[in-house]
XYZ file of C-alpha atoms in Angstrom:
345
model
C 0.000 0.000 0.000
C 1.432 3.367 -1.048
C 1.748 5.997 1.707
C 0.932 9.611 0.886
C 0.874 12.758 3.006
C -2.598 13.598 4.281
C -4.877 15.870 2.239
C -5.311 19.233 3.956
C -7.665 21.397 1.887
C -10.961 22.566 3.382
C -14.243 21.171 1.972
C -15.359 22.986 -1.179
C -18.760 23.535 -2.771
C -19.513 21.060 -5.562
C -18.934 23.449 -8.505
C -15.577 24.391 -6.959
C -14.705 20.709 -6.468
C -15.444 20.005 -10.138
C -13.363 23.025 -11.219
C -10.452 21.971 -8.995
C -10.478 18.452 -10.381
C -10.732 19.560 -14.028
C -7.781 21.891 -13.474
C -5.690 19.062 -12.033
C -6.647 16.497 -14.696
C -6.695 18.758 -17.775
C -2.958 18.837 -18.579
C -2.607 15.060 -18.184
C -5.663 14.442 -20.372
C -4.312 16.696 -23.122
C -0.897 15.043 -22.876
C -2.488 11.612 -23.272
C -4.551 12.661 -26.305
C -1.399 14.152 -27.789
C 0.067 10.638 -28.031
C -2.588 9.556 -30.540
C -2.181 9.602 -34.322
C -2.602 13.294 -35.309
C -5.869 12.759 -37.193
C -7.325 10.554 -34.460
C -6.053 13.064 -31.923
C -7.854 15.884 -33.723
C -11.144 13.973 -33.606
C -10.580 13.267 -29.927
C -9.818 16.933 -29.263
C -12.973 17.901 -31.172
C -15.023 15.504 -29.052
C -13.624 17.104 -25.883
C -14.523 20.552 -27.210
C -10.919 21.690 -27.561
C -10.947 22.401 -31.295
C -13.041 22.761 -34.428
C -12.944 20.449 -37.442
C -9.498 21.014 -38.913
C -7.869 21.608 -35.546
C -8.482 25.326 -34.901
C -8.509 25.721 -31.103
C -11.651 26.819 -29.274
C -12.561 27.498 -25.680
C -15.297 25.228 -24.350
C -16.305 23.887 -20.955
C -16.100 20.219 -22.005
C -18.790 19.184 -19.542
C -18.909 18.939 -15.758
C -16.052 16.453 -15.394
C -17.952 14.318 -12.894
C -15.965 11.151 -13.581
C -12.689 13.008 -13.220
C -13.829 14.375 -9.874
C -14.934 10.970 -8.612
C -11.520 9.513 -9.462
C -9.604 12.265 -7.685
C -11.920 12.246 -4.679
C -11.616 8.455 -4.522
C -7.842 8.859 -4.144
C -8.246 11.630 -1.568
C -10.818 9.609 0.372
C -8.124 6.933 0.681
C -5.825 9.519 2.267
C -3.743 10.189 -0.859
C -3.322 13.503 -2.681
C -5.586 14.072 -5.652
C -2.690 13.692 -8.088
C -2.561 9.973 -7.219
C -5.930 9.594 -8.931
C -5.042 11.527 -12.093
C -4.302 8.424 -14.220
C -7.675 6.990 -13.169
C -9.390 10.264 -14.045
C -7.717 10.363 -17.452
C -8.597 6.741 -18.194
C -12.286 7.023 -17.282
C -12.635 10.304 -19.177
C -11.132 8.655 -22.271
C -13.492 5.680 -21.939
C -16.504 7.924 -21.353
C -15.738 9.893 -24.509
C -15.136 6.662 -26.439
C -18.592 5.455 -25.358
C -20.221 8.737 -26.426
C -18.645 8.544 -29.887
C -20.058 5.062 -30.417
C -23.418 5.881 -28.756
C -23.935 8.818 -31.114
C -23.401 6.520 -34.091
C -25.729 3.819 -32.756
C -28.439 6.343 -31.879
C -28.000 8.385 -35.052
C -27.630 11.575 -33.009
C -26.493 14.466 -35.231
C -25.539 16.889 -32.454
C -24.004 16.941 -28.983
C -23.508 20.075 -26.899
C -25.060 22.120 -29.690
C -22.582 21.158 -32.425
C -22.220 18.238 -34.855
C -21.256 14.909 -33.344
C -17.936 13.412 -34.415
C -19.527 10.989 -36.892
C -21.420 13.860 -38.495
C -18.345 16.074 -38.651
C -15.781 13.467 -39.776
C -17.757 10.429 -40.958
C -18.846 7.180 -39.354
C -15.676 5.194 -40.004
C -13.339 7.878 -38.653
C -15.528 8.313 -35.554
C -15.356 4.569 -34.829
C -11.585 4.732 -35.232
C -11.347 7.688 -32.863
C -13.373 5.814 -30.263
C -11.134 2.781 -30.586
C -8.077 4.987 -30.168
C -9.452 6.512 -26.981
C -10.232 3.080 -25.554
C -6.720 1.793 -26.293
C -5.223 4.924 -24.746
C -7.274 4.444 -21.579
C -5.954 0.898 -21.118
C -2.393 2.073 -21.760
C -2.789 4.873 -19.202
C -3.810 2.466 -16.456
C -1.330 -0.242 -17.430
C 1.497 2.229 -16.796
C 0.490 2.739 -13.142
C 1.805 0.780 -10.179
C -1.536 -1.002 -9.867
C -1.719 -1.672 -13.596
C -3.084 -5.213 -13.575
C -5.820 -4.619 -11.013
C -6.665 -1.215 -12.483
C -7.134 -2.652 -15.969
C -9.248 -5.450 -14.502
C -11.572 -2.914 -12.852
C -11.861 -0.942 -16.072
C -12.521 -4.091 -18.119
C -15.318 -5.155 -15.765
C -16.920 -1.714 -16.024
C -16.666 -1.814 -19.806
C -18.323 -5.219 -19.884
C -21.211 -3.820 -17.859
C -21.389 -0.736 -20.079
C -21.779 -2.961 -23.147
C -24.524 -4.976 -21.415
C -26.352 -1.805 -20.505
C -26.084 -0.388 -24.004
C -27.308 -3.662 -25.503
C -30.347 -3.695 -23.208
C -31.070 -0.047 -23.965
C -31.048 -0.723 -27.704
C -33.268 -3.789 -27.283
C -35.791 -1.873 -25.150
C -36.703 0.199 -28.202
C -38.197 -2.846 -29.982
C -40.232 -4.109 -27.014
C -43.936 -3.452 -26.456
C -45.259 -0.717 -24.198
C -47.648 -3.147 -22.519
C -48.213 -6.877 -22.135
C -45.854 -9.681 -21.089
C -42.992 -8.342 -23.213
C -43.004 -4.850 -21.740
C -39.952 -3.351 -20.045
C -40.270 -3.437 -16.265
C -38.795 -0.724 -14.013
C -36.451 -3.316 -12.451
C -35.004 -4.092 -15.888
C -34.561 -0.401 -16.494
C -32.684 0.018 -13.196
C -30.313 -2.792 -14.157
C -29.743 -1.183 -17.562
C -29.022 2.208 -15.970
C -26.601 0.699 -13.460
C -24.668 -0.968 -16.271
C -24.813 1.782 -18.880
C -24.282 4.795 -16.605
C -23.408 3.590 -13.130
C -20.618 1.162 -13.974
C -18.226 3.846 -15.214
C -19.079 6.262 -12.381
C -18.398 3.508 -9.872
C -15.235 2.540 -11.714
C -13.974 6.135 -11.575
C -14.248 6.352 -7.794
C -12.945 2.810 -7.300
C -9.937 3.334 -9.566
C -9.031 6.546 -7.773
C -9.196 4.752 -4.444
C -7.141 1.838 -5.788
C -4.386 4.153 -7.043
C -4.566 5.995 -3.721
C -3.706 2.805 -1.870
C -7.150 2.008 -0.439
C -7.967 -1.505 0.822
C -10.345 -3.698 -1.241
C -13.365 -2.962 0.984
C -13.025 0.765 0.345
C -12.558 0.255 -3.395
C -15.721 -1.886 -3.499
C -17.761 0.581 -1.415
C -16.858 3.473 -3.696
C -17.768 1.380 -6.725
C -21.218 0.667 -5.216
C -21.748 4.330 -4.401
C -20.932 5.324 -7.975
C -23.290 2.706 -9.390
C -26.172 4.023 -7.293
C -25.263 7.531 -8.414
C -25.444 6.357 -12.022
C -28.978 5.003 -11.627
C -30.106 8.221 -9.938
C -28.360 10.358 -12.553
C -30.026 8.466 -15.408
C -33.476 8.744 -13.849
C -33.036 12.490 -13.319
C -32.031 12.771 -16.981
C -35.271 10.953 -17.836
C -37.319 13.455 -15.848
C -35.532 16.364 -17.516
C -35.984 14.700 -20.914
C -39.761 15.065 -20.487
C -40.245 18.145 -18.319
C -36.858 19.916 -18.404
C -36.320 23.487 -19.592
C -35.036 23.354 -23.204
C -32.749 26.310 -22.437
C -31.002 24.118 -19.858
C -31.236 20.644 -21.414
C -30.608 21.688 -25.025
C -33.501 19.406 -26.046
C -37.021 20.326 -27.221
C -39.733 20.064 -24.584
C -41.050 16.470 -24.203
C -38.084 15.312 -26.331
C -37.928 11.744 -24.982
C -41.665 11.236 -25.483
C -41.413 12.494 -29.057
C -38.718 9.882 -29.680
C -40.709 7.099 -28.001
C -37.998 6.353 -25.436
C -38.816 3.895 -22.664
C -37.717 6.028 -19.740
C -38.259 5.421 -16.032
C -41.135 7.885 -15.469
C -43.075 6.347 -18.361
C -42.430 2.758 -17.269
C -43.426 3.557 -13.680
C -46.595 5.283 -14.891
C -47.558 2.346 -17.115
C -47.238 0.004 -14.150
C -49.475 2.034 -11.874
C -53.056 0.879 -11.085
C -54.634 4.119 -12.301
C -57.031 4.980 -15.135
C -54.398 7.366 -16.437
C -52.040 4.418 -17.015
C -54.493 2.803 -19.430
C -55.011 6.056 -21.319
C -51.263 6.554 -21.474
C -50.701 3.063 -22.900
C -53.263 3.650 -25.638
C -51.726 7.021 -26.466
C -48.183 5.617 -26.661
C -49.296 2.744 -28.890
C -50.549 5.203 -31.496
C -47.645 7.672 -30.985
C -50.029 10.398 -29.858
C -49.485 13.942 -28.660
C -46.319 14.183 -26.461
C -47.771 16.981 -24.313
C -50.815 14.837 -23.506
C -48.523 11.871 -22.786
C -46.445 13.975 -20.373
C -49.584 15.001 -18.505
C -50.753 11.382 -18.270
C -47.336 10.216 -17.038
C -47.541 12.756 -14.229
C -51.190 11.913 -13.477
C -50.354 8.202 -13.254
C -47.586 8.954 -10.747
C -44.606 8.433 -13.058
C -42.887 11.706 -12.265
C -43.290 11.283 -8.507
C -42.100 7.666 -8.708
C -39.011 8.705 -10.669
C -38.158 11.420 -8.142
C -38.549 8.977 -5.254
C -36.449 6.335 -7.033
C -33.631 8.793 -7.721
C -33.553 9.885 -4.089
C -33.602 6.246 -2.950
C -30.437 5.551 -4.904
C -28.728 8.661 -3.597
C -29.501 7.388 -0.106
C -28.087 3.980 -1.042
C -24.950 5.650 -2.390
C -24.497 7.590 0.840
C -24.979 4.376 2.805
C -22.235 2.697 0.778
C -19.865 5.553 1.601
C -20.727 5.178 5.295
C -19.675 1.510 5.311
C -15.932 2.282 5.266
C -13.657 4.893 6.850
C -12.942 7.719 4.386
C -10.645 10.687 4.773
C -12.126 14.148 5.160
C -12.857 16.443 3.388
C -13.046 14.153 0.338
C -15.795 12.048 1.911
C -17.999 15.112 2.392
C -17.271 16.274 -1.158
C -18.246 12.862 -2.539
C -21.559 13.049 -0.675
C -22.117 16.568 -1.965
C -21.573 15.424 -5.565
C -24.177 12.680 -5.136
C -26.774 15.213 -4.037
C -25.707 17.889 -6.520
C -26.181 15.670 -9.561
C -29.772 14.786 -8.743
C -30.788 18.245 -7.620
C -30.915 19.553 -11.201
C -34.432 21.034 -11.182
C -35.887 17.653 -10.193
């Protein structure tokens, strides 16, 4: 077990934690991407929001950096300095971006963060290649650490779950809204844990591993991240129906327009209310999304989704409480859990 000096910074608010972690990880992430083939590296840089097509640099936020923060806080919670978790943060950020490149192709999404997706900007084949390059770079980044073998094993397990979750998500689209073949909320929770939670859990667990944490702490942080992933996905589902387009970047009722089987809809369909029957009939004929949104709420789908998200945040906090964690990182981890599901829910 590696020994590090104790972490001494005071607890920060969540936005400040995310900023601090992005600042620490940013140079290492850019250095890693710089090792790719120049063309592949340009597509990777474009996907991170660092440049335009052709390589002209731009200034962009590049997202919240939640996975980066979880990795660094995982290391700090183990009593190590945040820099011990930087390779974990770089690896999970590379894998996350790799998964987005491939997801955009599979879903046919033409835009992300209000600009063309990589496959739209460069072509499908090049986008697949860029994703593959990012994945290979993530494995290389972890393999070069002192815990290389175990770190790569953790990442591989998370990737296996991510693939399972993505496969289930794609298959849900072809299943019926009602009847014996319908998607149950429990199946949806398993999909969300795999597709979203596995990599969040992996981020925190990898940071803890590189910070010298014992196996019980690594496992507890992985569980906390998985619960966070389920909650995060359900909150996204709520925002995908009722969120402010100025905040979400999606049209109002976007997920209903696309016929997505999201948690609020599945919970509403399973409720013993007259509204559930009317909702099922409306969905079967691809009726008015605004009417569907009202029926989902009337059947209790929105309330059920909110309760489910908060349940998983509570479960994530309970996982963190199972093992001793260093302050202030433990408090900052708990704050991130709450912050990510407080988005206008």
